[in-house]
Amino acid sequence: MRRGRPGASPRGAAERTLTSVGASDAATGDATAHAAERGEASRLWYITLSVSGSEAPLREVRRALEQLAHDHPFLLTSRYAVDHAEIRYWEEARDLHDAAAVALRLWGEHRASANLPPWEIVGLEVIDRDTYHQRVAEGYGPPPASPVGVHPF
């Protein structure tokens, strides 16, 4: 972005550009600010996390997933059965590696606080926003019968 008065530049001044820097960025040397300076802006990633394990009471699985959704409102859809579940949501991250790392920690880090079943992660899909929209347009995106919320399979 270029700002200045219309007309000629001041004598001896080269073309100037203004860059926004937050106070915390300047004080802490925030890595996100440095990534933005290098042109590495965060992007949205669509995450599908699949977990499974030994059977658990259906009512407890539902309650645990509802608690997880309450604690973390970014969760869009959870589908569940007595021995497996699938969680879909959007994550903002610099790249696929960062989005996947956050997704892989989600179940384990919130197992105690949401009283999630002791299941293991058995699948992870991370796609960028463009790919998500392309899949939806081609008719093979997320199942339209799964509205936002926690639902049985």
XYZ file of C-alpha atoms in Angstrom:
153
model
C 0.000 0.000 0.000
C 1.389 3.409 -0.916
C 0.367 6.572 0.863
C 1.353 10.126 0.436
C 0.217 13.458 -0.830
C -0.796 13.732 -4.449
C 1.840 15.269 -6.635
C 5.596 15.160 -6.462
C 7.492 13.309 -3.736
C 9.619 15.346 -1.331
C 13.119 16.064 -2.548
C 15.466 13.123 -2.209
C 12.717 10.784 -0.976
C 12.436 7.368 -2.528
C 9.026 5.758 -2.953
C 7.771 4.774 0.512
C 5.396 2.088 1.611
C 3.684 1.810 4.958
C 3.416 -1.508 6.723
C 1.161 -2.146 9.682
C 2.902 -3.561 12.748
C 1.003 -4.385 15.917
C 2.392 -3.294 19.265
C 2.842 -6.888 20.451
C 4.621 -7.768 17.188
C 7.184 -5.058 17.680
C 7.719 -5.876 21.349
C 7.915 -9.672 21.110
C 9.206 -10.272 17.611
C 6.174 -12.445 16.959
C 6.856 -15.220 14.451
C 3.484 -14.626 12.814
C 4.438 -11.029 12.036
C 7.710 -12.234 10.514
C 5.865 -14.821 8.443
C 3.508 -12.115 7.175
C 6.487 -9.955 6.222
C 7.817 -12.843 4.145
C 4.441 -13.166 2.452
C 3.371 -16.239 4.457
C -0.127 -15.164 5.488
C -2.317 -17.611 7.381
C -4.829 -19.562 5.401
C -7.968 -21.505 6.194
C -7.755 -25.290 6.198
C -10.680 -27.712 6.357
C -9.912 -30.490 8.830
C -11.526 -33.914 9.089
C -10.304 -35.844 12.137
C -11.376 -39.490 12.549
C -11.014 -41.338 15.844
C -11.959 -44.852 16.953
C -11.510 -47.373 19.723
C -13.369 -49.686 22.035
C -17.101 -49.195 22.441
C -18.350 -46.468 24.749
C -21.929 -45.650 25.743
C -23.504 -43.621 22.950
C -24.910 -41.045 25.371
C -21.441 -40.421 26.865
C -19.847 -40.068 23.421
C -22.461 -37.492 22.428
C -22.075 -35.554 25.670
C -18.268 -35.516 25.304
C -18.434 -34.247 21.709
C -20.981 -31.589 22.715
C -18.629 -30.472 25.502
C -15.737 -30.310 23.036
C -17.875 -28.222 20.667
C -18.896 -25.950 23.541
C -15.286 -25.478 24.669
C -14.115 -24.914 21.100
C -16.876 -23.307 19.027
C -14.826 -23.573 15.835
C -15.952 -27.211 15.547
C -18.551 -27.393 12.799
C -19.761 -30.963 12.720
C -19.206 -34.085 14.779
C -20.633 -37.443 13.814
C -20.367 -40.373 16.168
C -21.140 -44.012 16.900
C -20.302 -46.238 19.871
C -16.796 -46.998 18.570
C -15.800 -44.107 16.287
C -16.323 -40.423 15.574
C -15.493 -37.824 12.951
C -14.919 -34.138 13.624
C -14.920 -31.496 10.866
C -13.894 -27.893 11.309
C -11.936 -24.952 9.899
C -8.463 -24.157 11.203
C -6.410 -21.052 10.498
C -2.716 -21.798 10.041
C 0.311 -20.709 8.053
C 0.627 -23.982 6.171
C -0.586 -27.566 6.027
C 2.042 -28.742 8.516
C 0.853 -26.282 11.177
C -2.830 -27.105 10.575
C -2.138 -30.851 10.788
C -0.081 -30.465 13.967
C -2.910 -28.593 15.704
C -5.476 -31.149 14.511
C -3.392 -34.081 15.727
C -3.199 -32.558 19.209
C -6.917 -31.740 19.485
C -8.231 -35.105 20.691
C -5.452 -35.829 23.177
C -5.258 -32.350 24.669
C -9.006 -32.205 25.307
C -9.569 -35.818 26.298
C -9.737 -34.997 30.038
C -11.513 -31.611 29.879
C -14.323 -32.901 27.621
C -14.212 -36.460 29.034
C -13.639 -37.855 25.535
C -13.379 -41.638 25.073
C -9.822 -43.052 25.106
C -9.858 -43.517 21.343
C -6.958 -43.050 18.982
C -6.740 -40.902 15.872
C -7.129 -43.159 12.844
C -7.504 -40.592 10.083
C -6.727 -37.005 9.259
C -7.521 -35.002 6.154
C -6.362 -31.422 5.771
C -7.353 -29.522 2.639
C -7.099 -25.871 1.746
C -10.106 -23.638 1.235
C -9.934 -23.721 -2.574
C -9.876 -27.524 -2.642
C -12.827 -27.633 -0.232
C -14.893 -25.324 -2.444
C -13.873 -27.231 -5.571
C -15.045 -30.512 -4.010
C -18.369 -29.005 -2.939
C -18.896 -27.555 -6.442
C -18.151 -30.961 -7.997
C -20.630 -32.642 -5.667
C -18.312 -34.740 -3.542
C -17.650 -32.452 -0.599
C -18.785 -33.027 2.990
C -22.104 -34.837 3.246
C -24.908 -32.262 3.028
C -27.004 -34.386 5.432
C -24.639 -33.437 8.288
C -25.584 -29.965 9.451
C -23.522 -28.050 11.975
C -23.577 -29.728 15.383
C -23.159 -33.169 16.945
C -25.036 -35.988 15.196
C -25.024 -39.793 15.119
C -23.759 -41.536 11.966
